[in-house]
Amino acid sequence: MALSAFLNVNGYNFPCPRDGFSYTLSTTVDGGRNADNQVIGQRIGRDLIKFDQMQWVGLKPEVWQRMLKAVEPFYIPVTFEDFRTGKPITITMYPGDRKANPLFVDPKTHKVTQYNDCSFNLIDCGW
């Protein structure tokens, strides 16, 4: 299966975020360290993925609104290329805080005509 976009979120193809976002892979452990500072925990489940600091510049309001609608259900399917295998995977994720800065506003209608620095994170649910 070939991907038609960098990221497909809840059925909507997202544009590629600007340079600077990170793809984090976290391994969860069920314990800490003993008195000798040795790891005593065991790995729990699978590695978790987080798309951190995703940011888009110069989005039209309709594009940003579609992106926000895609993450509205909270738990959402996200398809992307797994950098460990180079193959597409789909996992359930949830969005972090969403924010956008208006760049241009129509002086007559007071409506935003373009956004700058639209951003949010996507965090793996671990399911």
mmCIF file with all atom_site columns, C-alpha atoms in Angstrom:
data_model
loop_
_atom_site.group_PDB
_atom_site.id
_atom_site.type_symbol
_atom_site.label_atom_id
_atom_site.label_alt_id
_atom_site.label_comp_id
_atom_site.label_asym_id
_atom_site.label_entity_id
_atom_site.label_seq_id
_atom_site.pdbx_PDB_ins_code
_atom_site.Cartn_x
_atom_site.Cartn_y
_atom_site.Cartn_z
_atom_site.occupancy
_atom_site.B_iso_or_equiv
_atom_site.pdbx_formal_charge
_atom_site.auth_seq_id
_atom_site.auth_comp_id
_atom_site.auth_asym_id
_atom_site.auth_atom_id
_atom_site.pdbx_PDB_model_num
ATOM 1   C CA . MET A 1 1   ? 0.000   0.000  0.000  1.00 0.00 ? 1   MET A CA 1
ATOM 2   C CA . ALA A 1 2   ? 1.419   3.373  -0.993 1.00 0.00 ? 2   ALA A CA 1
ATOM 3   C CA . LEU A 1 3   ? 0.683   6.486  1.031  1.00 0.00 ? 3   LEU A CA 1
ATOM 4   C CA . SER A 1 4   ? -0.830  9.440  -0.810 1.00 0.00 ? 4   SER A CA 1
ATOM 5   C CA . ALA A 1 5   ? 0.133   11.838 1.966  1.00 0.00 ? 5   ALA A CA 1
ATOM 6   C CA . PHE A 1 6   ? 2.702   12.090 4.738  1.00 0.00 ? 6   PHE A CA 1
ATOM 7   C CA . LEU A 1 7   ? -0.011  11.582 7.311  1.00 0.00 ? 7   LEU A CA 1
ATOM 8   C CA . ASN A 1 8   ? -3.597  10.377 7.025  1.00 0.00 ? 8   ASN A CA 1
ATOM 9   C CA . VAL A 1 9   ? -5.612  11.356 10.086 1.00 0.00 ? 9   VAL A CA 1
ATOM 10  C CA . ASN A 1 10  ? -9.101  9.917  10.456 1.00 0.00 ? 10  ASN A CA 1
ATOM 11  C CA . GLY A 1 11  ? -9.414  9.570  6.667  1.00 0.00 ? 11  GLY A CA 1
ATOM 12  C CA . TYR A 1 12  ? -8.057  13.040 5.844  1.00 0.00 ? 12  TYR A CA 1
ATOM 13  C CA . ASN A 1 13  ? -4.688  13.508 4.144  1.00 0.00 ? 13  ASN A CA 1
ATOM 14  C CA . PHE A 1 14  ? -2.676  16.105 6.043  1.00 0.00 ? 14  PHE A CA 1
ATOM 15  C CA . PRO A 1 15  ? -0.008  18.237 4.388  1.00 0.00 ? 15  PRO A CA 1
ATOM 16  C CA . CYS A 1 16  ? 3.528   17.492 5.515  1.00 0.00 ? 16  CYS A CA 1
ATOM 17  C CA . PRO A 1 17  ? 4.420   19.550 8.599  1.00 0.00 ? 17  PRO A CA 1
ATOM 18  C CA . ARG A 1 18  ? 7.184   22.114 8.368  1.00 0.00 ? 18  ARG A CA 1
ATOM 19  C CA . ASP A 1 19  ? 10.731  21.121 9.170  1.00 0.00 ? 19  ASP A CA 1
ATOM 20  C CA . GLY A 1 20  ? 11.371  20.783 12.889 1.00 0.00 ? 20  GLY A CA 1
ATOM 21  C CA . PHE A 1 21  ? 8.746   18.270 14.036 1.00 0.00 ? 21  PHE A CA 1
ATOM 22  C CA . SER A 1 22  ? 9.941   15.112 15.719 1.00 0.00 ? 22  SER A CA 1
ATOM 23  C CA . TYR A 1 23  ? 8.907   11.481 15.500 1.00 0.00 ? 23  TYR A CA 1
ATOM 24  C CA . THR A 1 24  ? 9.455   10.010 18.966 1.00 0.00 ? 24  THR A CA 1
ATOM 25  C CA . LEU A 1 25  ? 9.520   6.300  19.758 1.00 0.00 ? 25  LEU A CA 1
ATOM 26  C CA . SER A 1 26  ? 9.104   5.520  23.493 1.00 0.00 ? 26  SER A CA 1
ATOM 27  C CA . THR A 1 27  ? 9.580   2.232  25.307 1.00 0.00 ? 27  THR A CA 1
ATOM 28  C CA . THR A 1 28  ? 7.575   1.922  28.529 1.00 0.00 ? 28  THR A CA 1
ATOM 29  C CA . VAL A 1 29  ? 9.004   0.050  31.508 1.00 0.00 ? 29  VAL A CA 1
ATOM 30  C CA . ASP A 1 30  ? 7.010   -1.144 34.557 1.00 0.00 ? 30  ASP A CA 1
ATOM 31  C CA . GLY A 1 31  ? 9.646   -0.415 37.199 1.00 0.00 ? 31  GLY A CA 1
ATOM 32  C CA . GLY A 1 32  ? 12.596  1.687  38.128 1.00 0.00 ? 32  GLY A CA 1
ATOM 33  C CA . ARG A 1 33  ? 16.060  1.025  39.508 1.00 0.00 ? 33  ARG A CA 1
ATOM 34  C CA . ASN A 1 34  ? 17.317  -0.772 42.575 1.00 0.00 ? 34  ASN A CA 1
ATOM 35  C CA . ALA A 1 35  ? 19.760  0.544  45.231 1.00 0.00 ? 35  ALA A CA 1
ATOM 36  C CA . ASP A 1 36  ? 22.674  -0.264 42.877 1.00 0.00 ? 36  ASP A CA 1
ATOM 37  C CA . ASN A 1 37  ? 21.050  1.863  40.134 1.00 0.00 ? 37  ASN A CA 1
ATOM 38  C CA . GLN A 1 38  ? 20.364  -1.212 38.000 1.00 0.00 ? 38  GLN A CA 1
ATOM 39  C CA . VAL A 1 39  ? 17.184  -1.437 35.933 1.00 0.00 ? 39  VAL A CA 1
ATOM 40  C CA . ILE A 1 40  ? 14.746  -3.850 37.572 1.00 0.00 ? 40  ILE A CA 1
ATOM 41  C CA . GLY A 1 41  ? 11.720  -3.209 35.351 1.00 0.00 ? 41  GLY A CA 1
ATOM 42  C CA . GLN A 1 42  ? 10.361  -5.076 32.373 1.00 0.00 ? 42  GLN A CA 1
ATOM 43  C CA . ARG A 1 43  ? 9.208   -3.701 29.051 1.00 0.00 ? 43  ARG A CA 1
ATOM 44  C CA . ILE A 1 44  ? 5.441   -3.126 28.884 1.00 0.00 ? 44  ILE A CA 1
ATOM 45  C CA . GLY A 1 45  ? 3.595   -3.617 25.594 1.00 0.00 ? 45  GLY A CA 1
ATOM 46  C CA . ARG A 1 46  ? 4.848   -2.189 22.338 1.00 0.00 ? 46  ARG A CA 1
ATOM 47  C CA . ASP A 1 47  ? 6.820   0.970  21.656 1.00 0.00 ? 47  ASP A CA 1
ATOM 48  C CA . LEU A 1 48  ? 4.676   4.121  21.547 1.00 0.00 ? 48  LEU A CA 1
ATOM 49  C CA . ILE A 1 49  ? 4.897   6.806  18.868 1.00 0.00 ? 49  ILE A CA 1
ATOM 50  C CA . LYS A 1 50  ? 4.456   10.548 19.175 1.00 0.00 ? 50  LYS A CA 1
ATOM 51  C CA . PHE A 1 51  ? 4.477   13.183 16.457 1.00 0.00 ? 51  PHE A CA 1
ATOM 52  C CA . ASP A 1 52  ? 5.733   16.181 18.404 1.00 0.00 ? 52  ASP A CA 1
ATOM 53  C CA . GLN A 1 53  ? 5.816   19.861 17.459 1.00 0.00 ? 53  GLN A CA 1
ATOM 54  C CA . MET A 1 54  ? 3.984   19.381 14.161 1.00 0.00 ? 54  MET A CA 1
ATOM 55  C CA . GLN A 1 55  ? 3.505   22.812 12.640 1.00 0.00 ? 55  GLN A CA 1
ATOM 56  C CA . TRP A 1 56  ? 2.044   24.081 9.395  1.00 0.00 ? 56  TRP A CA 1
ATOM 57  C CA . VAL A 1 57  ? 2.579   27.536 7.945  1.00 0.00 ? 57  VAL A CA 1
ATOM 58  C CA . GLY A 1 58  ? 0.298   29.535 5.676  1.00 0.00 ? 58  GLY A CA 1
ATOM 59  C CA . LEU A 1 59  ? -2.831  27.387 5.850  1.00 0.00 ? 59  LEU A CA 1
ATOM 60  C CA . LYS A 1 60  ? -6.112  28.599 4.435  1.00 0.00 ? 60  LYS A CA 1
ATOM 61  C CA . PRO A 1 61  ? -8.960  28.529 6.969  1.00 0.00 ? 61  PRO A CA 1
ATOM 62  C CA . GLU A 1 62  ? -10.774 25.701 5.158  1.00 0.00 ? 62  GLU A CA 1
ATOM 63  C CA . VAL A 1 63  ? -7.683  23.444 5.321  1.00 0.00 ? 63  VAL A CA 1
ATOM 64  C CA . TRP A 1 64  ? -7.079  24.149 9.020  1.00 0.00 ? 64  TRP A CA 1
ATOM 65  C CA . GLN A 1 65  ? -10.781 23.596 9.775  1.00 0.00 ? 65  GLN A CA 1
ATOM 66  C CA . ARG A 1 66  ? -10.705 20.179 7.998  1.00 0.00 ? 66  ARG A CA 1
ATOM 67  C CA . MET A 1 67  ? -7.610  19.231 9.994  1.00 0.00 ? 67  MET A CA 1
ATOM 68  C CA . LEU A 1 68  ? -9.311  20.222 13.257 1.00 0.00 ? 68  LEU A CA 1
ATOM 69  C CA . LYS A 1 69  ? -12.443 18.294 12.291 1.00 0.00 ? 69  LYS A CA 1
ATOM 70  C CA . ALA A 1 70  ? -10.292 15.206 11.615 1.00 0.00 ? 70  ALA A CA 1
ATOM 71  C CA . VAL A 1 71  ? -9.029  15.216 15.230 1.00 0.00 ? 71  VAL A CA 1
ATOM 72  C CA . GLU A 1 72  ? -12.380 16.143 16.796 1.00 0.00 ? 72  GLU A CA 1
ATOM 73  C CA . PRO A 1 73  ? -13.386 12.574 17.822 1.00 0.00 ? 73  PRO A CA 1
ATOM 74  C CA . PHE A 1 74  ? -10.283 12.492 20.123 1.00 0.00 ? 74  PHE A CA 1
ATOM 75  C CA . TYR A 1 75  ? -9.383  8.817  19.489 1.00 0.00 ? 75  TYR A CA 1
ATOM 76  C CA . ILE A 1 76  ? -8.505  8.692  15.808 1.00 0.00 ? 76  ILE A CA 1
ATOM 77  C CA . PRO A 1 77  ? -6.867  6.317  13.337 1.00 0.00 ? 77  PRO A CA 1
ATOM 78  C CA . VAL A 1 78  ? -3.597  7.707  11.970 1.00 0.00 ? 78  VAL A CA 1
ATOM 79  C CA . THR A 1 79  ? -1.737  6.164  9.021  1.00 0.00 ? 79  THR A CA 1
ATOM 80  C CA . PHE A 1 80  ? 1.886   7.017  8.301  1.00 0.00 ? 80  PHE A CA 1
ATOM 81  C CA . GLU A 1 81  ? 5.165   5.436  7.249  1.00 0.00 ? 81  GLU A CA 1
ATOM 82  C CA . ASP A 1 82  ? 6.761   3.546  10.121 1.00 0.00 ? 82  ASP A CA 1
ATOM 83  C CA . PHE A 1 83  ? 10.381  4.702  10.057 1.00 0.00 ? 83  PHE A CA 1
ATOM 84  C CA . ARG A 1 84  ? 11.459  1.339  11.536 1.00 0.00 ? 84  ARG A CA 1
ATOM 85  C CA . THR A 1 85  ? 10.197  -0.634 8.539  1.00 0.00 ? 85  THR A CA 1
ATOM 86  C CA . GLY A 1 86  ? 9.501   1.907  5.779  1.00 0.00 ? 86  GLY A CA 1
ATOM 87  C CA . LYS A 1 87  ? 5.957   0.515  5.499  1.00 0.00 ? 87  LYS A CA 1
ATOM 88  C CA . PRO A 1 88  ? 2.628   2.203  6.287  1.00 0.00 ? 88  PRO A CA 1
ATOM 89  C CA . ILE A 1 89  ? 1.016   1.484  9.656  1.00 0.00 ? 89  ILE A CA 1
ATOM 90  C CA . THR A 1 90  ? -2.229  2.632  11.239 1.00 0.00 ? 90  THR A CA 1
ATOM 91  C CA . ILE A 1 91  ? -2.482  3.220  14.981 1.00 0.00 ? 91  ILE A CA 1
ATOM 92  C CA . THR A 1 92  ? -4.977  4.950  17.255 1.00 0.00 ? 92  THR A CA 1
ATOM 93  C CA . MET A 1 93  ? -3.758  8.322  18.488 1.00 0.00 ? 93  MET A CA 1
ATOM 94  C CA . TYR A 1 94  ? -5.141  11.403 20.211 1.00 0.00 ? 94  TYR A CA 1
ATOM 95  C CA . PRO A 1 95  ? -4.307  15.086 19.629 1.00 0.00 ? 95  PRO A CA 1
ATOM 96  C CA . GLY A 1 96  ? -2.538  17.429 22.008 1.00 0.00 ? 96  GLY A CA 1
ATOM 97  C CA . ASP A 1 97  ? -3.353  21.135 22.281 1.00 0.00 ? 97  ASP A CA 1
ATOM 98  C CA . ARG A 1 98  ? -4.276  22.705 18.962 1.00 0.00 ? 98  ARG A CA 1
ATOM 99  C CA . LYS A 1 99  ? -3.256  26.283 18.224 1.00 0.00 ? 99  LYS A CA 1
ATOM 100 C CA . ALA A 1 100 ? -3.032  28.687 15.315 1.00 0.00 ? 100 ALA A CA 1
ATOM 101 C CA . ASN A 1 101 ? -2.009  32.284 14.833 1.00 0.00 ? 101 ASN A CA 1
ATOM 102 C CA . PRO A 1 102 ? -4.007  34.378 12.365 1.00 0.00 ? 102 PRO A CA 1
ATOM 103 C CA . LEU A 1 103 ? -1.713  35.802 9.681  1.00 0.00 ? 103 LEU A CA 1
ATOM 104 C CA . PHE A 1 104 ? -4.157  37.737 7.509  1.00 0.00 ? 104 PHE A CA 1
ATOM 105 C CA . VAL A 1 105 ? -7.654  38.990 8.335  1.00 0.00 ? 105 VAL A CA 1
ATOM 106 C CA . ASP A 1 106 ? -10.195 40.512 5.961  1.00 0.00 ? 106 ASP A CA 1
ATOM 107 C CA . PRO A 1 107 ? -10.737 44.083 7.259  1.00 0.00 ? 107 PRO A CA 1
ATOM 108 C CA . LYS A 1 108 ? -14.374 44.126 6.113  1.00 0.00 ? 108 LYS A CA 1
ATOM 109 C CA . THR A 1 109 ? -15.567 40.756 7.447  1.00 0.00 ? 109 THR A CA 1
ATOM 110 C CA . HIS A 1 110 ? -12.987 40.332 10.243 1.00 0.00 ? 110 HIS A CA 1
ATOM 111 C CA . LYS A 1 111 ? -12.571 36.725 9.112  1.00 0.00 ? 111 LYS A CA 1
ATOM 112 C CA . VAL A 1 112 ? -9.156  35.088 9.022  1.00 0.00 ? 112 VAL A CA 1
ATOM 113 C CA . THR A 1 113 ? -8.010  34.513 5.439  1.00 0.00 ? 113 THR A CA 1
ATOM 114 C CA . GLN A 1 114 ? -4.753  32.720 6.292  1.00 0.00 ? 114 GLN A CA 1
ATOM 115 C CA . TYR A 1 115 ? -3.217  31.146 9.393  1.00 0.00 ? 115 TYR A CA 1
ATOM 116 C CA . ASN A 1 116 ? 0.414   31.044 10.418 1.00 0.00 ? 116 ASN A CA 1
ATOM 117 C CA . ASP A 1 117 ? 1.979   28.514 12.793 1.00 0.00 ? 117 ASP A CA 1
ATOM 118 C CA . CYS A 1 118 ? -0.888  26.028 13.074 1.00 0.00 ? 118 CYS A CA 1
ATOM 119 C CA . SER A 1 119 ? 0.266   23.253 15.385 1.00 0.00 ? 119 SER A CA 1
ATOM 120 C CA . PHE A 1 120 ? -0.514  20.203 17.515 1.00 0.00 ? 120 PHE A CA 1
ATOM 121 C CA . ASN A 1 121 ? 0.938   16.853 18.563 1.00 0.00 ? 121 ASN A CA 1
ATOM 122 C CA . LEU A 1 122 ? -0.403  13.369 17.939 1.00 0.00 ? 122 LEU A CA 1
ATOM 123 C CA . ILE A 1 123 ? 0.137   10.848 20.745 1.00 0.00 ? 123 ILE A CA 1
ATOM 124 C CA . ASP A 1 124 ? -0.116  7.051  20.516 1.00 0.00 ? 124 ASP A CA 1
ATOM 125 C CA . CYS A 1 125 ? -2.896  5.488  22.644 1.00 0.00 ? 125 CYS A CA 1
ATOM 126 C CA . GLY A 1 126 ? -0.932  2.238  22.923 1.00 0.00 ? 126 GLY A CA 1
ATOM 127 C CA . TRP A 1 127 ? -3.803  0.081  21.662 1.00 0.00 ? 127 TRP A CA 1
#
